[in-house]
Coordinates of C-alpha atoms and ligand atoms in Angstrom, one line a residue:
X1 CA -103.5 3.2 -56.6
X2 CA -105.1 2.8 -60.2
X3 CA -107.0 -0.9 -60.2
X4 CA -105.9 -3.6 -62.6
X5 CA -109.3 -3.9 -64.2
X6 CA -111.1 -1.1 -66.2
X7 CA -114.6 -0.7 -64.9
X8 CA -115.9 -1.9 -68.5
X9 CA -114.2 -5.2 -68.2
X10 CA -114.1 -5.4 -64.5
X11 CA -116.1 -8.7 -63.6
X12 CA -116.4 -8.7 -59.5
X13 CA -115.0 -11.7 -57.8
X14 CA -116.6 -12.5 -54.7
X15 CA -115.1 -13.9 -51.6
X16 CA -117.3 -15.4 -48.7
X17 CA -115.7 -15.8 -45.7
X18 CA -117.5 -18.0 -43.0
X19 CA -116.7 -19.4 -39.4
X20 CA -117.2 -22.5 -37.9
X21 CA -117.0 -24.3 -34.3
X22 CA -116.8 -21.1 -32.1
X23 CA -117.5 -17.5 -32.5
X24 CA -114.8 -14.9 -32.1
X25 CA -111.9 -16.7 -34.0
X26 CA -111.4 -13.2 -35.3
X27 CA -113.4 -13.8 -39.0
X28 CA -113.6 -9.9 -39.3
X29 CA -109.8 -9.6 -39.2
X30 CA -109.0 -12.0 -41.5
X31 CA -111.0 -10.4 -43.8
X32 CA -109.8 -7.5 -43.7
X33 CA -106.5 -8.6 -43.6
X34 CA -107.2 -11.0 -47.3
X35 CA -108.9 -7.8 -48.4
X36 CA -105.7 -5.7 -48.0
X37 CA -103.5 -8.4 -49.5
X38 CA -105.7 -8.2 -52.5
X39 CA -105.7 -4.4 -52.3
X40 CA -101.6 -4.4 -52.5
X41 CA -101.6 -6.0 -55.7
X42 CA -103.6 -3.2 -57.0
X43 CA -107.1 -4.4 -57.1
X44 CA -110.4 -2.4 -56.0
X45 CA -111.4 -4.1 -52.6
X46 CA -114.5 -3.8 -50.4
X47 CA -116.2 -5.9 -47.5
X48 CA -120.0 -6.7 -46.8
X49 CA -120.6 -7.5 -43.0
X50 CA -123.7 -9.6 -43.0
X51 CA -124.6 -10.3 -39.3
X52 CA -127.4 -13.1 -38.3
X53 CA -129.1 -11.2 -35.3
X54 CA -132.3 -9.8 -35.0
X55 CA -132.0 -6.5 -34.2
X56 CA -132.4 -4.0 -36.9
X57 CA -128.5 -2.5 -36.3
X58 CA -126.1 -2.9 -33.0
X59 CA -127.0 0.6 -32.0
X60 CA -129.1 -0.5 -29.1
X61 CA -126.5 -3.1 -28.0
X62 CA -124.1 -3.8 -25.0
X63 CA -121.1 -3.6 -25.8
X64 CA -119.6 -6.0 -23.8
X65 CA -122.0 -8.4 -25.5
X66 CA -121.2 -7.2 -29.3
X67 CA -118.3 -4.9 -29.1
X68 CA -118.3 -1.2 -29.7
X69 CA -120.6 0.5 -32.3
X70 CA -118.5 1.9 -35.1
X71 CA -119.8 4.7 -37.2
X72 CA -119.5 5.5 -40.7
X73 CA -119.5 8.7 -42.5
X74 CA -122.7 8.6 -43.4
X75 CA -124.4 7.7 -40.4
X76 CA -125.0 4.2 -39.8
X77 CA -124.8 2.5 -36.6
X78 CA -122.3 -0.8 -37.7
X79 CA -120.7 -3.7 -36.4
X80 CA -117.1 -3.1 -34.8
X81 CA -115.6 -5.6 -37.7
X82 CA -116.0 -2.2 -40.1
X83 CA -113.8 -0.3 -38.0
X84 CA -111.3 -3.5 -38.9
X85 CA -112.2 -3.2 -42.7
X86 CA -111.5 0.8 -42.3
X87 CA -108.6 0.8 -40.7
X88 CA -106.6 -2.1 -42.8
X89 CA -108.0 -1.4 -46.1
X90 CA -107.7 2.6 -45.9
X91 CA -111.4 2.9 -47.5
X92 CA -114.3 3.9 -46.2
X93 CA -117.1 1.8 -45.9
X94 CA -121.0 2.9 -45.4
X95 CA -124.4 1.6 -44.7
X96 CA -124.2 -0.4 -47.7
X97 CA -121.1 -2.5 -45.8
X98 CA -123.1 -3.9 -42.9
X99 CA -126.8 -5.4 -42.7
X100 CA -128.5 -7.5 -39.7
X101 CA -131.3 -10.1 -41.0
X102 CA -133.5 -7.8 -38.7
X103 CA -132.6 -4.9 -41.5
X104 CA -133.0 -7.7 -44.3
X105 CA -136.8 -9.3 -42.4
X106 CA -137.9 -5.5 -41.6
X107 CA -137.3 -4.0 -45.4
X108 CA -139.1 -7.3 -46.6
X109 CA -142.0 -7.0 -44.5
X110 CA -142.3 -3.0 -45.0
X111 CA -142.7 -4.1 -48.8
X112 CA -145.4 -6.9 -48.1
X113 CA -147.3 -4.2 -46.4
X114 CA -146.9 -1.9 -48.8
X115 CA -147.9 -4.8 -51.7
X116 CA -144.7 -5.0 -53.4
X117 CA -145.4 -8.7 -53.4
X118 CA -149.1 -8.8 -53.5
X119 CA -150.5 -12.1 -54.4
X120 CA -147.8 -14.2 -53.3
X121 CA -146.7 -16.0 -50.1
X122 CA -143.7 -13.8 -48.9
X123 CA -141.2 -16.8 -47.9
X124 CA -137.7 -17.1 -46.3
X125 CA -136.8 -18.5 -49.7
X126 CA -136.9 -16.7 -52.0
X127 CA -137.9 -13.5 -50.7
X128 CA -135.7 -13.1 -47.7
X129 CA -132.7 -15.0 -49.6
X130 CA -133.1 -12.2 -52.9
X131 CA -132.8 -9.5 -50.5
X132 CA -129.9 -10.7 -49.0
X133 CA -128.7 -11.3 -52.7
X134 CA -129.4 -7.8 -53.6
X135 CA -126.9 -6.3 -50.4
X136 CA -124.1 -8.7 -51.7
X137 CA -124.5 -7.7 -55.5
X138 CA -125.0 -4.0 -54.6
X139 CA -121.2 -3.4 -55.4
X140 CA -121.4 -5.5 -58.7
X141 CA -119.0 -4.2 -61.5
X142 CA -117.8 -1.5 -59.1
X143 CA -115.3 -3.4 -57.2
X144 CA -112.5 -5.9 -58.2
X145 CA -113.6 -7.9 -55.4
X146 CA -116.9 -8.3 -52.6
X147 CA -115.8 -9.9 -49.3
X148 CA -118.5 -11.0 -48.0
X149 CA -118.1 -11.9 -44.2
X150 CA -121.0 -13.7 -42.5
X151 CA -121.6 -13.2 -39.3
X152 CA -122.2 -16.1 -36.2
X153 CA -121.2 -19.7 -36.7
X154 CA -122.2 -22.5 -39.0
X155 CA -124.7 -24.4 -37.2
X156 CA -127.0 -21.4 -36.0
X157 CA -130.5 -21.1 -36.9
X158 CA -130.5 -17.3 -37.9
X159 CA -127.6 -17.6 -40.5
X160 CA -129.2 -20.1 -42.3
X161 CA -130.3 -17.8 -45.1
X162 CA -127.2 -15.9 -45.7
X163 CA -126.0 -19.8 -46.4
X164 CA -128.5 -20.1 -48.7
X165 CA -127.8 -16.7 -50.1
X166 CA -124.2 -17.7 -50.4
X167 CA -124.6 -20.9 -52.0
X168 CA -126.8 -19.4 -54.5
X169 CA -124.4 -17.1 -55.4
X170 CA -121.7 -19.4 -55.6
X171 CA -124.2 -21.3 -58.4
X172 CA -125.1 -18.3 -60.1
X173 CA -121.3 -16.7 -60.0
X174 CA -119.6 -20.5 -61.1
X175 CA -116.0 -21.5 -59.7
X176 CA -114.1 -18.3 -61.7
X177 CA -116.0 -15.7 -60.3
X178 CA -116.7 -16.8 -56.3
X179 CA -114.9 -18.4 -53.4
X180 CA -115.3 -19.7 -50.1
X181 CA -113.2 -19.3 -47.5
X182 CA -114.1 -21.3 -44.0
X183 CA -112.3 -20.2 -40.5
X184 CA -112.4 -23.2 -38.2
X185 CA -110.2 -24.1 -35.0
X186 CA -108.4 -26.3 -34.1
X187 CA -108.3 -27.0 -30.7
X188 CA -104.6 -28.3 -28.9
X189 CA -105.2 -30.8 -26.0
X190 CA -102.4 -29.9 -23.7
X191 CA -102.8 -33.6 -21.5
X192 CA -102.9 -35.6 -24.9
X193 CA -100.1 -33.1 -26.3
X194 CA -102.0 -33.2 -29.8
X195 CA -104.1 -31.3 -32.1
X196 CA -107.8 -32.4 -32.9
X197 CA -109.2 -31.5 -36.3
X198 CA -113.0 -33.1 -35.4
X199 CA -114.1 -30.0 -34.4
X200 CA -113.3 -28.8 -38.1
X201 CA -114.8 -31.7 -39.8
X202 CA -118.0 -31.4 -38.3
X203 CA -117.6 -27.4 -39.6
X204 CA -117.1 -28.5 -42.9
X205 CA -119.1 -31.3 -43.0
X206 CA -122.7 -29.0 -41.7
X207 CA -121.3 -26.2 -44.8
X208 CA -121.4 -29.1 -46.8
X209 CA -125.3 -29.8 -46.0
X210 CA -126.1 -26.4 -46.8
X211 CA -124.8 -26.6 -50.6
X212 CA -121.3 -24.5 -50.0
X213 CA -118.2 -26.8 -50.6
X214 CA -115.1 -24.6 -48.6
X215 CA -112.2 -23.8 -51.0
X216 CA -109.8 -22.4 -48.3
X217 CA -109.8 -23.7 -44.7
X218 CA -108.1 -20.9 -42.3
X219 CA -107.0 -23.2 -39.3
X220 CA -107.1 -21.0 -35.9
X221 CA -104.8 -22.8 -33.6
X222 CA -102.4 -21.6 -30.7
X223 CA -99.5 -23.3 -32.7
X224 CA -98.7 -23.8 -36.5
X225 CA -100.1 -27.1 -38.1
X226 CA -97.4 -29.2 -39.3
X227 CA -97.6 -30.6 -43.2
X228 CA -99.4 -34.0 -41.8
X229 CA -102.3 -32.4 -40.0
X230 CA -103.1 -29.9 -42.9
X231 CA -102.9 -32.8 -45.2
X232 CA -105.5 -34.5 -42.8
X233 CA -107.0 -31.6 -42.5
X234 CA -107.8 -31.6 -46.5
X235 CA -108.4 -35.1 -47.0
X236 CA -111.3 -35.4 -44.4
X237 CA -112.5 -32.3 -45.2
X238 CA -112.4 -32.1 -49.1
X239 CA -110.2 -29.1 -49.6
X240 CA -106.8 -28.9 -51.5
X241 CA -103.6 -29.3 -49.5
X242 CA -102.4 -26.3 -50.6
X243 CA -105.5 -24.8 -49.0
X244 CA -105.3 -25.6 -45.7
X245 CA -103.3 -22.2 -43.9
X246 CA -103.1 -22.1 -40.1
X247 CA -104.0 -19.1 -38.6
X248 CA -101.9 -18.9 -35.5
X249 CA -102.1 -16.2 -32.5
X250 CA -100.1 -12.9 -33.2
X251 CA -99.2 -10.5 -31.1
X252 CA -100.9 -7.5 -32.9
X253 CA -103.7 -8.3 -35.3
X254 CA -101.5 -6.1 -37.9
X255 CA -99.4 -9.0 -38.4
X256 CA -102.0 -10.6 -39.4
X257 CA -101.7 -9.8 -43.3
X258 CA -97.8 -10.1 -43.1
X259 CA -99.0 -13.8 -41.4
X260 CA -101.2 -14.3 -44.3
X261 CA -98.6 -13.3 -47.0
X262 CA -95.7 -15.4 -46.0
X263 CA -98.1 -18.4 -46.3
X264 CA -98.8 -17.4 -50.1
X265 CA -102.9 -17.3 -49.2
X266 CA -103.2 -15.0 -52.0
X267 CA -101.6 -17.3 -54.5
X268 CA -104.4 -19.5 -53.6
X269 CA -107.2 -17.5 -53.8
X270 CA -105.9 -16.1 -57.1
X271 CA -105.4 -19.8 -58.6
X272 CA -108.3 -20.8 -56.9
X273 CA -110.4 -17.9 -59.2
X274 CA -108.2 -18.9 -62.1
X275 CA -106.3 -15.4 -62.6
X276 CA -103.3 -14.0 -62.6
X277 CA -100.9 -14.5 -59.6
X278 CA -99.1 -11.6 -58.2
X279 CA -97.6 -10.6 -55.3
X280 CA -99.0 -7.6 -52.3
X281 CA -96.8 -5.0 -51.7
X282 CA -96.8 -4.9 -47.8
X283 CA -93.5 -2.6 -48.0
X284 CA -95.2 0.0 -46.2
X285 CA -97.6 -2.0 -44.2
X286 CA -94.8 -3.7 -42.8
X287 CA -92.8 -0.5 -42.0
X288 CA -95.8 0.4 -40.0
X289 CA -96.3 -2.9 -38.2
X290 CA -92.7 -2.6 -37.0
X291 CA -93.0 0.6 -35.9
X292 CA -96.6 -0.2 -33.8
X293 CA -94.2 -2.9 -32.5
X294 CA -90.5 -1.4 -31.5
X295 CA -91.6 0.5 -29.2
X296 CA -94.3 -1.8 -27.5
X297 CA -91.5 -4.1 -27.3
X298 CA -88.3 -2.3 -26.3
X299 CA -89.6 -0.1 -23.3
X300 CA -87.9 -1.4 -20.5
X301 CA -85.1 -3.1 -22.2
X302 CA -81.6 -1.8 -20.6
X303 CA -79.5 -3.0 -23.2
X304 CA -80.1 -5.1 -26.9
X305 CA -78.4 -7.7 -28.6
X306 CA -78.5 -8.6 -32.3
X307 CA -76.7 -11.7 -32.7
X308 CA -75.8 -13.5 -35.8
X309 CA -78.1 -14.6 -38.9
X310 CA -78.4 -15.3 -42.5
X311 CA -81.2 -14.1 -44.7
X312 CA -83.7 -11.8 -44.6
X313 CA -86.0 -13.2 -42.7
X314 CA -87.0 -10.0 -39.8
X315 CA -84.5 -7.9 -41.2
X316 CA -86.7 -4.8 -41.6
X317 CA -87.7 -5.3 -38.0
X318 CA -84.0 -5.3 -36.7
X319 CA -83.1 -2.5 -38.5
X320 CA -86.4 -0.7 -37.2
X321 CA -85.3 -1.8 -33.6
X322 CA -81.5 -0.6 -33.8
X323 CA -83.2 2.8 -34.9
X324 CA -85.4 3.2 -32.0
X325 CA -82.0 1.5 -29.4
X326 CA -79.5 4.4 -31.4
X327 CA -82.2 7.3 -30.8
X328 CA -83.6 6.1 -27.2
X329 CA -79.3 5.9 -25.8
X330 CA -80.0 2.4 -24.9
X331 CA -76.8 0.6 -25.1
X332 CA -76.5 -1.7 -28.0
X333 CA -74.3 -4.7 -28.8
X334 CA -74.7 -6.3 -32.6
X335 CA -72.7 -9.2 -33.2
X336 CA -71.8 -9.5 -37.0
X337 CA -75.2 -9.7 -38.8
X338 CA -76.0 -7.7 -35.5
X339 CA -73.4 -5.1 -37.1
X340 CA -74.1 -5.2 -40.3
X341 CA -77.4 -4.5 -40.0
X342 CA -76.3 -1.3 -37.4
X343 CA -74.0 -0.1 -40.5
X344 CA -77.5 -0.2 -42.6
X345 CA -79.7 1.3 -40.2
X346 CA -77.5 4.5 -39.8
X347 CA -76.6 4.5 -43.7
X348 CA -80.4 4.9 -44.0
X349 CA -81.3 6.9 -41.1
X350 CA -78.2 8.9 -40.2
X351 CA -76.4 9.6 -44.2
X352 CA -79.5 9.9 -45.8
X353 CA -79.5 6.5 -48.3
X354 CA -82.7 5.4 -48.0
X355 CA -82.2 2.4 -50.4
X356 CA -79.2 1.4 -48.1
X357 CA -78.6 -2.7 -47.6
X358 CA -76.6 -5.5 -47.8
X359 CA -75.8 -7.2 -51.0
X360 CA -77.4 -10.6 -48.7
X361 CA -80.9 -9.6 -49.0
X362 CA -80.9 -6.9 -51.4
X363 CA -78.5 -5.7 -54.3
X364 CA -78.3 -2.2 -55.4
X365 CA -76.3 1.0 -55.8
X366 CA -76.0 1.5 -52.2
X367 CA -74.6 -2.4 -50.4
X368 CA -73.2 -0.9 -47.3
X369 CA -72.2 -4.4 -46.9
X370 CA -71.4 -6.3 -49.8
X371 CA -69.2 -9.4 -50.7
X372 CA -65.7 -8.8 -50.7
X373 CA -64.1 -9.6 -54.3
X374 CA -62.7 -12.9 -52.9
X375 CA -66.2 -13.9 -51.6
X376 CA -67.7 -13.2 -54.8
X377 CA -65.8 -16.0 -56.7
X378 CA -67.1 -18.4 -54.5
X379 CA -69.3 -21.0 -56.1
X380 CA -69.4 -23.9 -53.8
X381 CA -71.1 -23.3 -50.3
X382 CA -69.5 -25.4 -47.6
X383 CA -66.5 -24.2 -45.3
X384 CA -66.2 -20.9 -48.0
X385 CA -66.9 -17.9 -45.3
X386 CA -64.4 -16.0 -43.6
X387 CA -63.5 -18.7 -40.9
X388 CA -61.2 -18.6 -37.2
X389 CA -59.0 -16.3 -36.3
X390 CA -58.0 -12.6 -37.7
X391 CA -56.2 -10.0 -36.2
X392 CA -57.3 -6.5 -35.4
X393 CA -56.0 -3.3 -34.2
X394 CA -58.1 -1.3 -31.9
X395 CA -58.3 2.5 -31.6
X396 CA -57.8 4.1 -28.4
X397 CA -60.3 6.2 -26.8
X398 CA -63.4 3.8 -28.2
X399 CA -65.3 1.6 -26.4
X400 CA -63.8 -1.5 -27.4
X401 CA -59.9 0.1 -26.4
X402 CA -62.1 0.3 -22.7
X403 CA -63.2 -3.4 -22.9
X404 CA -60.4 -4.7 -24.2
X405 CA -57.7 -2.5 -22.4
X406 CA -55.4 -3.5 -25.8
X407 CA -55.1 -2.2 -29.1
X408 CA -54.2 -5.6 -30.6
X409 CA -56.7 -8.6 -30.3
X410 CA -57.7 -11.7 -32.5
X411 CA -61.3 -12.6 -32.9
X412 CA -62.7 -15.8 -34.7
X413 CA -65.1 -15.4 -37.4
X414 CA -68.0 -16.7 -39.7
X415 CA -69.9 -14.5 -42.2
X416 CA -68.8 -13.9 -45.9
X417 CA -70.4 -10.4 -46.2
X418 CA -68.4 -7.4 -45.0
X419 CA -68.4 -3.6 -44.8
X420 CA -68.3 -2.3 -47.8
X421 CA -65.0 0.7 -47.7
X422 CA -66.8 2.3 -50.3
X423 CA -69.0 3.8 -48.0
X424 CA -66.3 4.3 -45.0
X425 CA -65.9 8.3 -45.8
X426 CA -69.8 9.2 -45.6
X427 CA -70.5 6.5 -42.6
X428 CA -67.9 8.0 -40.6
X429 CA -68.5 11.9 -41.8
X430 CA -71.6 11.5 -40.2
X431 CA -70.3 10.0 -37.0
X432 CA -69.9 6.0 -37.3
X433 CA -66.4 5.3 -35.6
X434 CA -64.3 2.5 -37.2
X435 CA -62.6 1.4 -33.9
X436 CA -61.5 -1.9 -35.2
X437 CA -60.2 -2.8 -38.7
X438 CA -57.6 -5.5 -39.5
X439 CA -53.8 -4.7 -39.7
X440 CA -53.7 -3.0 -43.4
X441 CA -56.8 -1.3 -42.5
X442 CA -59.2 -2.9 -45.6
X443 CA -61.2 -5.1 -43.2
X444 CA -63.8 -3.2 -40.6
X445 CA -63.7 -5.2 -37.7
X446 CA -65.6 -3.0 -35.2
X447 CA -68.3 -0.2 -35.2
X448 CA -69.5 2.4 -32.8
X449 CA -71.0 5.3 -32.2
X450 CA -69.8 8.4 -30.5
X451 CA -73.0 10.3 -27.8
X452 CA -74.5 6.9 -27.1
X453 CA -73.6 5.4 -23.2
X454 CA -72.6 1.9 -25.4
X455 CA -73.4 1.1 -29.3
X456 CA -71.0 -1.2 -30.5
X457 CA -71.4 -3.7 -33.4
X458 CA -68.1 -6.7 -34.4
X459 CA -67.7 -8.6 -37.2
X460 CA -66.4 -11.2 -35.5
X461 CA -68.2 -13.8 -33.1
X462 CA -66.9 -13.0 -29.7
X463 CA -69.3 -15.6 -28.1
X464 CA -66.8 -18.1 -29.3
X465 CA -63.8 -17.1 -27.2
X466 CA -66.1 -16.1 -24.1
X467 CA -65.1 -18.8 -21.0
X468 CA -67.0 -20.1 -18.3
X469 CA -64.8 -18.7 -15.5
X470 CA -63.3 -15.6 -18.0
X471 CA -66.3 -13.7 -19.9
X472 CA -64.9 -11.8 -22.8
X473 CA -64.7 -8.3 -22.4
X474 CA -67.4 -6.9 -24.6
X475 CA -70.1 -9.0 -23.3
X476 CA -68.7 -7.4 -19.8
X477 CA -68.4 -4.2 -20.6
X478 CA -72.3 -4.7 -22.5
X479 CA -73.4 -6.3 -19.4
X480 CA -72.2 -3.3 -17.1
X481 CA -73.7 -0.6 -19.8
X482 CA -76.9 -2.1 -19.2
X483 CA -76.8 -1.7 -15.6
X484 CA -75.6 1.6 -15.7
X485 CA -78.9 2.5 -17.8
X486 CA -80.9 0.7 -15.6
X487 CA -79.7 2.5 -12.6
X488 CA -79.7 6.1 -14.5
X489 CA -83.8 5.0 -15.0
X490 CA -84.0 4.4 -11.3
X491 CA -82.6 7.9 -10.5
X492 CA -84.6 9.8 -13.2
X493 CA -88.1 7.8 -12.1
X494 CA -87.4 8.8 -7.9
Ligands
LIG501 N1 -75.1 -13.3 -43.0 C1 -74.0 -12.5 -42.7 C2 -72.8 -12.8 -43.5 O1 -72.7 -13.9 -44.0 C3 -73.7 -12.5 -41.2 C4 -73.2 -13.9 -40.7 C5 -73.2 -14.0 -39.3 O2 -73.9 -13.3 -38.6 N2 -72.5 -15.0 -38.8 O3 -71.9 -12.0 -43.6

């Protein structure tokens, strides 16, 4: 990816990134995931790993007390976070990416012996300080942007100087050019059902004592911070509103970014360094957080549902998962977005159209669902879908003929997007079966898929006409597909 900035121009923007209240809040992945944010909107990205301890490098480290050792190409013995900065950013980092203050304390005592400083009194400040300065410059004009993490918590004795460092640099840089970005928690008290934002405070208030105002406050917290508490949040601790992000548990730390990005967190950073705002592309990042994930997820599972939706929102994901349920045979019931989104998973996957989607979250050449004609001259909102009752006339020998043991049925409905007939010849040359449609045949009502134990999406909502006393037939027929995978699992795992 070419950067946005020539290397003529390029003035590098620096981003520190401390932590406050408690150590492992996960600093090191929310760097690396703000450095791939700012890496998908094209910029040059790297990450310093400045860590407090004594000891020359974590080579001669427990693990269990530091992590693994990670290695770079060219030989350095460096803090696990790297590995995170590798692995996210796709770059590779070297020995100039991690120091210790034991590396920073042993080069400036190796040059007081060898009289680099002679006559002078060799002093934390400036002497210690500079050299810290000179690890954090030494990508200057190379890189759109320095991250600069800081290892240990605001408060210890050993990170005072890189504090110092940092706020010198945030003098010497100005507001434009460097930005400070503060990971605090806030703790939930289960008895007292509340969140506490002290803890934070007290964070911000000790940065504050060292010279270094935070601009962005990354809340970790086991649930999302409502509005009120980031407003709080900013007014106590003298941050923008709009700068207050909670940074809630994920599953994976890969979701981290996508976390990051639906918050806007790079709008900030980018208004906060007055330039340009632009958006990542995490097209592909996504795709492969989804992928990590299906799998993980659906192992186990003897049958799926997709049930009804609007929007986008997890889309991608659903398709991803109907791919995995349509190649692993495990029997699949989508209920109308549920089918719609079965149409587009097998229009991309199966028929080759990549670029296939529904006109809902996505127009193009290739809506597999679209609006119908009718729909389209819509303009007001309320009671406009397809609504109640339709009639539709099933095809023997499918799995909904087996369900409902009838070829005519009525179903009630509620979506305005349909299946698009355009499509209908290449979706069902390649193997989709249309085993519902309405009576003139222009409305598909039902969709399956032949060498699958049970894939079956409806357009309709048969939830609404399933009884207490009488389930409707497809969720019985679903229901007993399921089992019947379960038990074929037992017989293959004896
Ligand atoms: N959003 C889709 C539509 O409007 C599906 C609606 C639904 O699932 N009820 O067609």
């Amino acid at each position: 990816m070419s950067t946005l900035l020539e290397n003529s121009q390029r003035e590098t923007k620096y981003i520190f990134i401390t932590g406050g209240v408690l150590s492992s809040l996960g600093k090191g992945i929310a760097s690396a995931s703000i450095g791939l944010l700012l890496k998908q909107i094209g910029y040059s990205v790297t990450i310093i790993k400045l860590d407090p301890y004594l000891n020359i490098d974590p080579g001669t480290m427990n693990p269990l007390q530091h992590g693994e050792v990670y290695v770079t190409d060219d030989g350095s013995e460096t803090d696990l976070d790297l590995g995170h900065y590798e692995r996210f950013l796709d770059e590779s980092m070297s020995k100039r990416s991690n120091a210790t203050a034991g590396k920073v304390y042993f080069d400036v005592i190796q040059k007081e012996r060898k009289g680099q400083y002679l006559g002078k009194t060799v002093q934390v400040i400036p002497h210690i300080t500079n050299e810290i300065k000179v690890r954090m410059k030494s990508y200057q004009g190379e890189k759109d942007f320095v991250l600069i993490e800081i290892g240990g918590t605001v408060g210890d004795i050993e990170s005072l100087p890189f504090l110092e460092a940092q706020r010198q640099m945030n003098h010497e840089l100005g507001r434009n050019n460097s930005l400070n970005v503060h990971l605090t928690y806030v703790p939930y008290i289960k008895s007292a059902k509340e969140f506490k934002t002290k803890p934070t405070q007290h964070s911000v208030k000790m940065l504050m004592e060292y010279g270094i105002r935070p601009d962005i406050l990354l809340c970790r917290a086991e649930h999302s911070l409502n509005k009120e508490l980031r407003a709080k949040i900013a007014l106590f601790c003298n941050v923008d509103e709009d700068s207050v992000f909670d940074a809630i548990d994920m599953d994976t730390i890969y979701e981290v970014p996508l976390y990051f990005a639906k918050k806007n967190i790079t709008e900030t950073i980018l208004s906060h360094l007055k330039m340009n705002v632009e958006q990542p592309d995490l097209t592909t990042w996504a795709k492969f957080v989804n992928k990590e994930n299906v799998e993980e997820k659906l192992t186990g599972f003897d049958g799926v549902l997709i049930a009804p939706g609007f929007g986008n929102r997890g889309i991608e994901g659903k398709i991803d998962s109907i791919e995995y349920i349509r190649k692993n045979k495990v029997p699949y019931f989508g209920i109308c977005l549920g089918m719609q989104c079965a149409v587009i998973e097998f229009a991309r996957n199966v028929c080759g159209l990549p670029n296939a989607n529904s006109s809902e979250f996505e127009k193009n050449d290739f809506n597999v669902i679209d609006l119908m004609e009718d729909q389209k001259a819509i303009k007001e909102k309320g009671g406009t879908m397809r609504l109640g009752a339709y009639p539709c006339e099933i095809k023997e020998g499918t799995f909904a003929y087996e369900a409902y043991e009838n070829t005519e049925i009525s179903e009630r409905h509620r979506h305005r997007y349909e299946f698009n007939n355009n499509f209908k010849e290449i979706l069902t040359q390649n193997g989709m079966i249309l085993s519902g449609t309405s009576p003139d045949g222009q409305l598909v009502e039902i969709i399956e898929l032949k060498d699958h134990p049970w894939f079956l999406g409806v357009q309709f909502h048969p939830e609404l006409k399933s009884r207490a006393v009488k389930g409707h037939p497809l969720f019985i027929s679903f229901v007993k597909a399921a089992l019947k995978h379960k038990k074929s699992k037992e017989v293959i795992t004896e």
